[in-house]
Each structure stands twice: as C-alpha cells, then as structure tokens.
Short mmCIF file of C-alpha atoms in Angstrom, two decimals:
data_model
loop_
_atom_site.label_atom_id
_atom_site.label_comp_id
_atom_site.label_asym_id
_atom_site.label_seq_id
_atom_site.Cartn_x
_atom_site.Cartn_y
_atom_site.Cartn_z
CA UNK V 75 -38.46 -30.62 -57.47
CA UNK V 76 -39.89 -29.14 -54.29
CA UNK V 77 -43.47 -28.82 -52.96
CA UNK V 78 -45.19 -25.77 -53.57
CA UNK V 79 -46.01 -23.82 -50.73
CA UNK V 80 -48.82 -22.08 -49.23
CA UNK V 81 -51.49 -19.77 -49.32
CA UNK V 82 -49.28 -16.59 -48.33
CA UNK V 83 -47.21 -16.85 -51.39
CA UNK V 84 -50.19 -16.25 -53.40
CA UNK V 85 -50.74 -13.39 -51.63
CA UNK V 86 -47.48 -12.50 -52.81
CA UNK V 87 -48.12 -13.12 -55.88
CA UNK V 88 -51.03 -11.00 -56.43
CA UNK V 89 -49.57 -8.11 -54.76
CA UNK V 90 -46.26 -8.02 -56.40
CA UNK V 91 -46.29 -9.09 -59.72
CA UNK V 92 -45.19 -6.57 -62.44
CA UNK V 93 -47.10 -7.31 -65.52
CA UNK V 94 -50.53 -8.77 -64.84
CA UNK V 95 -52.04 -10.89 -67.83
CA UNK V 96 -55.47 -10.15 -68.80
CA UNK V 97 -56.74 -13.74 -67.73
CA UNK V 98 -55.66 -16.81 -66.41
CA UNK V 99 -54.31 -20.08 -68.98
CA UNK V 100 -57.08 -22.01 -70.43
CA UNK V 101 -57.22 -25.67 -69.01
CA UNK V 102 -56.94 -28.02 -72.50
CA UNK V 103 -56.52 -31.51 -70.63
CA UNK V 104 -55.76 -33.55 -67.90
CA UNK V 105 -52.37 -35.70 -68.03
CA UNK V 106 -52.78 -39.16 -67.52
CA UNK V 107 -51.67 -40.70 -64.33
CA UNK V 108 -47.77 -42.17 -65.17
CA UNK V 109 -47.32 -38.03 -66.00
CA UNK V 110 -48.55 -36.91 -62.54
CA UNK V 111 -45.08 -36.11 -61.67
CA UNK V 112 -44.05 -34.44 -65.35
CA UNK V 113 -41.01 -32.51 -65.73
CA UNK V 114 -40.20 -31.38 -68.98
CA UNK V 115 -42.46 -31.28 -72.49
CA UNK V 116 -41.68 -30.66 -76.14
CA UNK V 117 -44.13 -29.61 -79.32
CA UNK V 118 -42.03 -30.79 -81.68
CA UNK V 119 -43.05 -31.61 -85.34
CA UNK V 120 -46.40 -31.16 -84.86
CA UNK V 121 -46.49 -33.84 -81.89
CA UNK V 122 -46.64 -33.26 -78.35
CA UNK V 123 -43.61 -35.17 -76.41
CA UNK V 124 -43.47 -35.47 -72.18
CA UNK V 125 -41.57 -37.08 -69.87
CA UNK V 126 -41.63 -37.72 -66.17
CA UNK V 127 -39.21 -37.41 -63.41
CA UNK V 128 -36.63 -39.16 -60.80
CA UNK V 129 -38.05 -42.65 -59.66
CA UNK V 130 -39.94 -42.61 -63.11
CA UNK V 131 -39.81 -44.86 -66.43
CA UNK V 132 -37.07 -43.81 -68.95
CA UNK V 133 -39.77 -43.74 -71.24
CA UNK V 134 -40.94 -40.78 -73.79
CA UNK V 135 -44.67 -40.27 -74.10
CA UNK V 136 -46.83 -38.69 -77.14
CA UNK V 137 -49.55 -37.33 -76.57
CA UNK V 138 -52.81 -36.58 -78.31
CA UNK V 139 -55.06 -33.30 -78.21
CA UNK V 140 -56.75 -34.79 -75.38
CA UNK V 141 -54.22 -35.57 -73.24
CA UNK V 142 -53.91 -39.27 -74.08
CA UNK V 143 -50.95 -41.14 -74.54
CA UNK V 144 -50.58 -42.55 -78.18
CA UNK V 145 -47.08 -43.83 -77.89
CA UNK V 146 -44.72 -44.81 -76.10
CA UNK V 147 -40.62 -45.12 -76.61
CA UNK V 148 -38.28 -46.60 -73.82
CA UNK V 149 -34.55 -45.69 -73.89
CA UNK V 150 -33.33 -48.64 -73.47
CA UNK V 151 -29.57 -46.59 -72.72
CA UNK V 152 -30.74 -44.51 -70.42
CA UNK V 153 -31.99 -44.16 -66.42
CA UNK V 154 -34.25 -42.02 -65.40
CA UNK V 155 -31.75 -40.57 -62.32
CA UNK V 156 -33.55 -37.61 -62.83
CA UNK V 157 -34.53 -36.07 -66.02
CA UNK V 158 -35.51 -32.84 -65.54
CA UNK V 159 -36.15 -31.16 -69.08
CA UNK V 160 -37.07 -31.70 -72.65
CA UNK V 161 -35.85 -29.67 -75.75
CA UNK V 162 -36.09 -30.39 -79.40
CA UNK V 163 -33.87 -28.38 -81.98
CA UNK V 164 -35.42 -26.96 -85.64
CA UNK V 165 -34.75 -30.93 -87.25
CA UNK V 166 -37.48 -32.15 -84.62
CA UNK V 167 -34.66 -34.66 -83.09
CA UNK V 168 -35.56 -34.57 -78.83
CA UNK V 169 -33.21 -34.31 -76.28
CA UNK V 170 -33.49 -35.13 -72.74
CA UNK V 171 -31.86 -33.52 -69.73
CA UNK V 172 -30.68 -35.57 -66.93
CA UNK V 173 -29.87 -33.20 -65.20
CA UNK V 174 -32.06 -33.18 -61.70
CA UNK V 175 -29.40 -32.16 -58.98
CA UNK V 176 -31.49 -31.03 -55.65
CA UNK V 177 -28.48 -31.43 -53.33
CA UNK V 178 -25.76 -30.17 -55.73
CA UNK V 179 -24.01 -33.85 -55.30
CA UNK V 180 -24.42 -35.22 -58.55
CA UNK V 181 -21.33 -35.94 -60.99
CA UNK V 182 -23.26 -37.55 -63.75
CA UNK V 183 -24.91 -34.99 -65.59
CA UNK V 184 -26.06 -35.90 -69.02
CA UNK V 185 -28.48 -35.08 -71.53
CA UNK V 186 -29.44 -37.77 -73.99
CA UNK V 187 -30.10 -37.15 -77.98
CA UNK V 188 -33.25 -38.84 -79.48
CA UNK V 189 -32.66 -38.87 -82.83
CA UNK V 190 -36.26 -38.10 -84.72
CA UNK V 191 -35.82 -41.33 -86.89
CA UNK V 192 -36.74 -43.64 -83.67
CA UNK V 193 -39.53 -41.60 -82.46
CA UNK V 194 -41.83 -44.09 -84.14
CA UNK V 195 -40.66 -47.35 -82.53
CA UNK V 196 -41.06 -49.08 -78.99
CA UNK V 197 -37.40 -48.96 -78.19
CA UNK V 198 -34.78 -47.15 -79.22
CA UNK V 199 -31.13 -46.38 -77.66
CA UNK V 200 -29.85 -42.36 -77.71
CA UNK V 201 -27.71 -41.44 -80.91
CA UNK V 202 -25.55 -39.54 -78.44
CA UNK V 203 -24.71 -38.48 -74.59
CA UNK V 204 -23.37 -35.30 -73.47
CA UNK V 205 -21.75 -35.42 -70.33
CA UNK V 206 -20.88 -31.77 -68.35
CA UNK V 207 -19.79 -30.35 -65.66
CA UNK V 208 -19.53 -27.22 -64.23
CA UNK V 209 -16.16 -25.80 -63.38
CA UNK V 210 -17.08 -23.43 -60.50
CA UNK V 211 -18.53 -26.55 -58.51
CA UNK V 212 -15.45 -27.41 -56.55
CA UNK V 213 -16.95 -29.14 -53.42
CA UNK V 214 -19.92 -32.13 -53.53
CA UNK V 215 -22.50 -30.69 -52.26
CA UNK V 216 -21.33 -27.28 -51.65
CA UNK V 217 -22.26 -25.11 -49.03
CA UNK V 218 -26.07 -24.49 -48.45
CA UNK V 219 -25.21 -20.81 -49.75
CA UNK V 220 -23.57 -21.75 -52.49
CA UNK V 221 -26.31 -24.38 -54.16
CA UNK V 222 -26.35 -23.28 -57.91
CA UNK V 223 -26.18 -26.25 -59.55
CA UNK V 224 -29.78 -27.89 -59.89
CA UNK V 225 -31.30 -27.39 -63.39
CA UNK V 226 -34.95 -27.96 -64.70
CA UNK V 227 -34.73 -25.80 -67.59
CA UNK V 228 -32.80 -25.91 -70.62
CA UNK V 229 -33.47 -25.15 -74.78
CA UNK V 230 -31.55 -25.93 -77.79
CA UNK V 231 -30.52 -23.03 -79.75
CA UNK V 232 -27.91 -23.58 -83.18
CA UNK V 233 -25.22 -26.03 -81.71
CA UNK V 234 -25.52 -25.90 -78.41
CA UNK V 235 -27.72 -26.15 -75.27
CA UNK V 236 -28.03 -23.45 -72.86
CA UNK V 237 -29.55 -24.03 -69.09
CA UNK V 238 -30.68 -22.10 -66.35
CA UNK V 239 -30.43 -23.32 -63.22
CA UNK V 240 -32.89 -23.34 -60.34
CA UNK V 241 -31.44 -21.90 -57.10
CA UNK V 242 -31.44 -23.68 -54.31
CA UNK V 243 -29.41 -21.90 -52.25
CA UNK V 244 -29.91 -20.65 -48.47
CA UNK V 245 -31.23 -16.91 -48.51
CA UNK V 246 -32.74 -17.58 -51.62
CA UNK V 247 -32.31 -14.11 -53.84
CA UNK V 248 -33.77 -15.38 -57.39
CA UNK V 249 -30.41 -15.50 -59.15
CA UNK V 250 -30.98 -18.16 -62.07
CA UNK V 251 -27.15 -18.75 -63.68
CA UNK V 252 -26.67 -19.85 -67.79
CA UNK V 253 -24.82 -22.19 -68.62
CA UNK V 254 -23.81 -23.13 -72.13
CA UNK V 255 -22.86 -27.03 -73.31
CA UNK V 256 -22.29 -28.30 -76.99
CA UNK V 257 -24.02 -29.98 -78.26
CA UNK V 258 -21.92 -32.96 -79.56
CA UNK V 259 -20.87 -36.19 -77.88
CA UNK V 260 -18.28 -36.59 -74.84
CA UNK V 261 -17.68 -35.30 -71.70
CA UNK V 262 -17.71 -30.66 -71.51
CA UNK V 263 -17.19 -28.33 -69.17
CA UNK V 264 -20.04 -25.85 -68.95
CA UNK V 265 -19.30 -22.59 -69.72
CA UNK V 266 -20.85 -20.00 -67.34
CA UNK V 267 -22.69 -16.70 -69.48
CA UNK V 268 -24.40 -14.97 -67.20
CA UNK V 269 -27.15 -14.43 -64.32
CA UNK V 270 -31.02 -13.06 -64.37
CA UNK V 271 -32.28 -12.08 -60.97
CA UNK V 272 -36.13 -12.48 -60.71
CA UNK V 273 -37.12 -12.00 -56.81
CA UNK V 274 -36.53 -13.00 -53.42
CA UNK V 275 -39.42 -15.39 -53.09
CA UNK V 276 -38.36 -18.95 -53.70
CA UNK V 277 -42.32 -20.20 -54.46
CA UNK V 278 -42.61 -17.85 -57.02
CA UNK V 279 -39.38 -17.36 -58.74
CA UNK V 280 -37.00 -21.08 -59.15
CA UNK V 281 -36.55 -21.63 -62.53
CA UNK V 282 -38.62 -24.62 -63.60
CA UNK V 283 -38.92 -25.03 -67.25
CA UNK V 284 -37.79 -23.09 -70.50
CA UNK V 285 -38.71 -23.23 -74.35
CA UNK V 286 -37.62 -21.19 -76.68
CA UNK V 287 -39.77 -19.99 -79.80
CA UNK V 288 -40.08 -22.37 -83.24
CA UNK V 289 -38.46 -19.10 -85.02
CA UNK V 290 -35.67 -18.51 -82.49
CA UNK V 291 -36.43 -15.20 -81.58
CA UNK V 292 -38.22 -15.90 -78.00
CA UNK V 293 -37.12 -17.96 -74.79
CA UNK V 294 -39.06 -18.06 -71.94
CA UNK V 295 -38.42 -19.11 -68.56
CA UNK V 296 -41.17 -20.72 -65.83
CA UNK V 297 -41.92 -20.80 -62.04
CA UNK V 298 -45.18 -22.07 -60.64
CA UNK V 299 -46.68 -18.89 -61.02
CA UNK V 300 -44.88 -16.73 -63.86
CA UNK V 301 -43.22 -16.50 -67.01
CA UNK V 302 -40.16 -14.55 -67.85
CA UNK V 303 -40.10 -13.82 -71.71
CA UNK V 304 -37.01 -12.41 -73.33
CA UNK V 305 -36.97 -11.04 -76.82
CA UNK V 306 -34.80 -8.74 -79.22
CA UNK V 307 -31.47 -10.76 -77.58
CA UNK V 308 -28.35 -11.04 -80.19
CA UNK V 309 -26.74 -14.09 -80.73
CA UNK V 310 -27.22 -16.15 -77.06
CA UNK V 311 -27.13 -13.14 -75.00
CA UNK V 312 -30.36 -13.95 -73.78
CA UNK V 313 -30.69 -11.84 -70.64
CA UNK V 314 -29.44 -8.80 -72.86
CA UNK V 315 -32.32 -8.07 -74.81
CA UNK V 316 -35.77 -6.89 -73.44
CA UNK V 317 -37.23 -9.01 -70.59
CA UNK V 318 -40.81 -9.15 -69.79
CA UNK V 319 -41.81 -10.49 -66.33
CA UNK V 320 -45.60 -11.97 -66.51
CA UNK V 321 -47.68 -13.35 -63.76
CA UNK V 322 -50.03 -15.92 -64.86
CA UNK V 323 -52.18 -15.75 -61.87
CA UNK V 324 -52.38 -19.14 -61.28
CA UNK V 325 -50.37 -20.73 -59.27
CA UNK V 326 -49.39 -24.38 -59.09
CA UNK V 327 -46.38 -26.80 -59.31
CA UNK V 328 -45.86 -26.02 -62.82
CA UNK V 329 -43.21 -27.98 -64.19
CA UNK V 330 -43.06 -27.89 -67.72
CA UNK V 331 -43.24 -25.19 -71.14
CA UNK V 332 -43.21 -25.60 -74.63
CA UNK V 333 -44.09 -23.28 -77.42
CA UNK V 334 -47.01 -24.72 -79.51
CA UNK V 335 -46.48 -21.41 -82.11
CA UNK V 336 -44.39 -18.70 -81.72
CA UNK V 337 -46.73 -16.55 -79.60
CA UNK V 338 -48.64 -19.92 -77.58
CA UNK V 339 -47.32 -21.41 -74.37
CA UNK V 340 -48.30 -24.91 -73.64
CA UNK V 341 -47.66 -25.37 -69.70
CA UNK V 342 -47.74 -28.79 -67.44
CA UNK V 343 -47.84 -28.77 -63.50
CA UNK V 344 -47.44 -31.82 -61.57
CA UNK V 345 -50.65 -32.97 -60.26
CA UNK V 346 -50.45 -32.39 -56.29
CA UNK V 347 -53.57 -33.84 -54.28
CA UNK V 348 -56.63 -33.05 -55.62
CA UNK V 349 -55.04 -30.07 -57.88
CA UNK V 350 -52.89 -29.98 -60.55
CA UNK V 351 -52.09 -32.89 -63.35
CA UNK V 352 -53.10 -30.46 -66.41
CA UNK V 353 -51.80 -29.09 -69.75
CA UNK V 354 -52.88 -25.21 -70.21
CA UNK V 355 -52.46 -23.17 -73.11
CA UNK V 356 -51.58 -19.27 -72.20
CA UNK V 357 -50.82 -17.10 -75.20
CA UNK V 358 -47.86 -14.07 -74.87
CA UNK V 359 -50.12 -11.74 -76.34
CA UNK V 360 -52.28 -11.44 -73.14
CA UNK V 361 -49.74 -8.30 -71.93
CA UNK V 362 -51.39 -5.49 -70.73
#
C-alpha cells in the first residue's frame, strides 16, 4: 500500500489516458469504519465479502447493499501479516491472499482457503494454506531496481491462482509480472508467465486489485485511477488476447475490484482524510 499522490498526477491522468469512459463510477455506499483501510473484495454467491489490510483483524466481513456489515467470520488460523487480495472460484469457496510484500523481504507468502461451508459461522479455521515462493527472488530484499515481488492482485481461474504483482521498483516503468500457483495445499514455487506494461507513472499504473468475470471470459486489473480489461485470451494467456486500457476519471486510493455480473465492476478505495471509504459500481460497457 502506498499513499496516493498529488494533484499533478491527475493532470496526468486526464491528459494521457487512452480510452476515456463516458462518466465517472456511481457512488453506491460508504464502508464502515474497521474497512477504511480495505484491500481486497469478493461478490461471491450473491454476497458481498471484504477484508482489510496489515495491522488489521483476520476477520472476513459481509456486507449488505448499504454498505453495512451483516457478519462477521474470524480465522482463527490465520494473521493478518498482510492480506492483500480476495478471490472466490465458480463453487463460491473464498480465498485470501497474504501476500502484502512492500519491501520484497517477506518469506511467508500464503493464501488461505475459506471453504463456503463456514461462511455462516463466527469462527472458522482455513480448509487449506498455500505457501509460494518465487524462484527468481534470490536476495531478501533485492535491489531497489529489482522490487517485483509485492502483490495486491490475484483471481482464481480452474485450479490455480494467478497474480500480478505491483511494481515497486526504482525507475518505475509499469511492468506488472504473472505469476501462477496451484491451487492445492503445501509449499510451490511460482511459476513466472509473463509481463503487461501499462505506463511510466507509478500513481496511475501499480497494480492494485484484479477480478476476473463470473463466466471466465474477462479479468481485469486496477490502479487508483484505471482499469485494464482483457478479453478473447486462450487458456491463461491473459495478456495475449485483446487488452483494453480505461480511465475511470476518478482518481483515489482504490484498492479493491470484484465483478458483481459479467459486465459490472464493484470498486473499493481506502478512505484517505476526508475522501475516499466508498464502494462504486462502474459498468465495462461505458467504452467509447
């Protein structure tokens, strides 16, 4: 998580984005304060799911259509180090990515399974954790160049999860890297697919969030101020198939994405100040 910055990168914003939607995402609630610092949200099963991040409960929160919490479920297995992402695959079981790695120095990566069965109670343990690691991180932190390996993004597609990491690195050029992890108990190494390049404007293009599409077909990608939509991809050759870059001309720390259909965004930023703290609904048919 970093701050977001200032007014200039608005500018930016407005004078270099590529495809312009036709209005801004409607405001449908406020979060309630223990979300102001939210990180990762799920529609899953018709039921909205959030979580918050590093220094935060290890709890999972449900939420109602006006942004009130109706439930909550502690992990009782589980720390929130810093969980960075939430994911849910077709059988509505949740999974949570602890996965938060702002200095590159972490060697406890995990992502927790929730089975669906325990969503109902006050306290359930994970059916499973997936430990990874990623094979091209040889040093602890590496070198302020070479700081790939913070993630806030992730989705759940077949059998495995797939992440995108948010670069942190010095001379920031928008490079986001995918990673691939199965999605079964024990400890993995991460196997390394590919790279997107958005643009070399750190504000406006770390990866922040991803969801991918209740019929498979769409992923999307977020940064405080844009979506990156990618459709037509075969098998999990995401970045292969036709990418759509779309500014959402708003900008704020937005930390958070879920699909509530396949063609609605729901998206969360983290309340900063006096702005901030809301759930908005954008839909991917505003293209020009």
């Amino acid at each position: 998580m970093r701050t977001i910055g200032s007014f200039s990168a608005l500018c930016f914003l407005f004078l270099f984005s590529f495809c312009m939607s036709k209005e801004e995402p409607e405001t449908l609630f406020k979060l309630p304060k223990k979300l102001k610092e939210i990180s990762g949200m799920e529609y899953s099963s018709k039921l909205l799911w959030a979580i918050a991040d590093s220094g935060n409960e290890n709890e999972l929160y449900q939420l109602n259509a006006k942004g009130e919490i109706t439930h909550t479920l502690k992990i009782t297995d589980a720390q929130n180090i810093d969980w960075e992402d939430l994911a849910a695959d077709p059988k509505g079981n949740l999974y949570i990515g602890d996965f938060g790695n702002n200095d590159n120095k972490r060697t406890d990566l995990a992502i927790y399974a929730i089975s669906k069965d325990s969503l109902s109670k006050n306290e359930s343990r994970s059916v499973a954790k997936i430990r990874f690691s990623y094979p091209q991180q040889k040093e602890f932190p590496p070198k302020k160049t070479e700081l790939w390996y913070d993630v806030e993004a992730f989705v759940v597609y077949k059998d495995h999860f797939y992440l995108f990491t948010k670069n942190r690195s010095k001379k920031f050029d928008g490079t986001t890297l995918l990673y691939r992890v199965p999605n079964r108990p024990g400890t993995h190494a991460a196997t390394l697919l590919g790279s997107y390049k958005t643009h070399a404007d750190y504000n406006n293009n770390a990866i922040t969030g991803a969801a991918i599409s209740p019929d498979q077909s769409k992923i999307v990608l977020l940064s405080h101020s844009k979506i990156w939509l990618f459709e037509a991809f075969t098998s999990d050759n995401f970045f292969q198939g036709k990418d759509t870059e779309l500014s959402l001309k708003h900008y704020s720390q937005k930390e958070a994405v879920t699909f509530k259909d396949n063609s609605t965004l729901w998206i969360a930023d983290e309340k900063v100040k006096k702005s901030g703290g809301n759930v908005y609904q954008f839909s991917l048919k505003n293209l020009n």
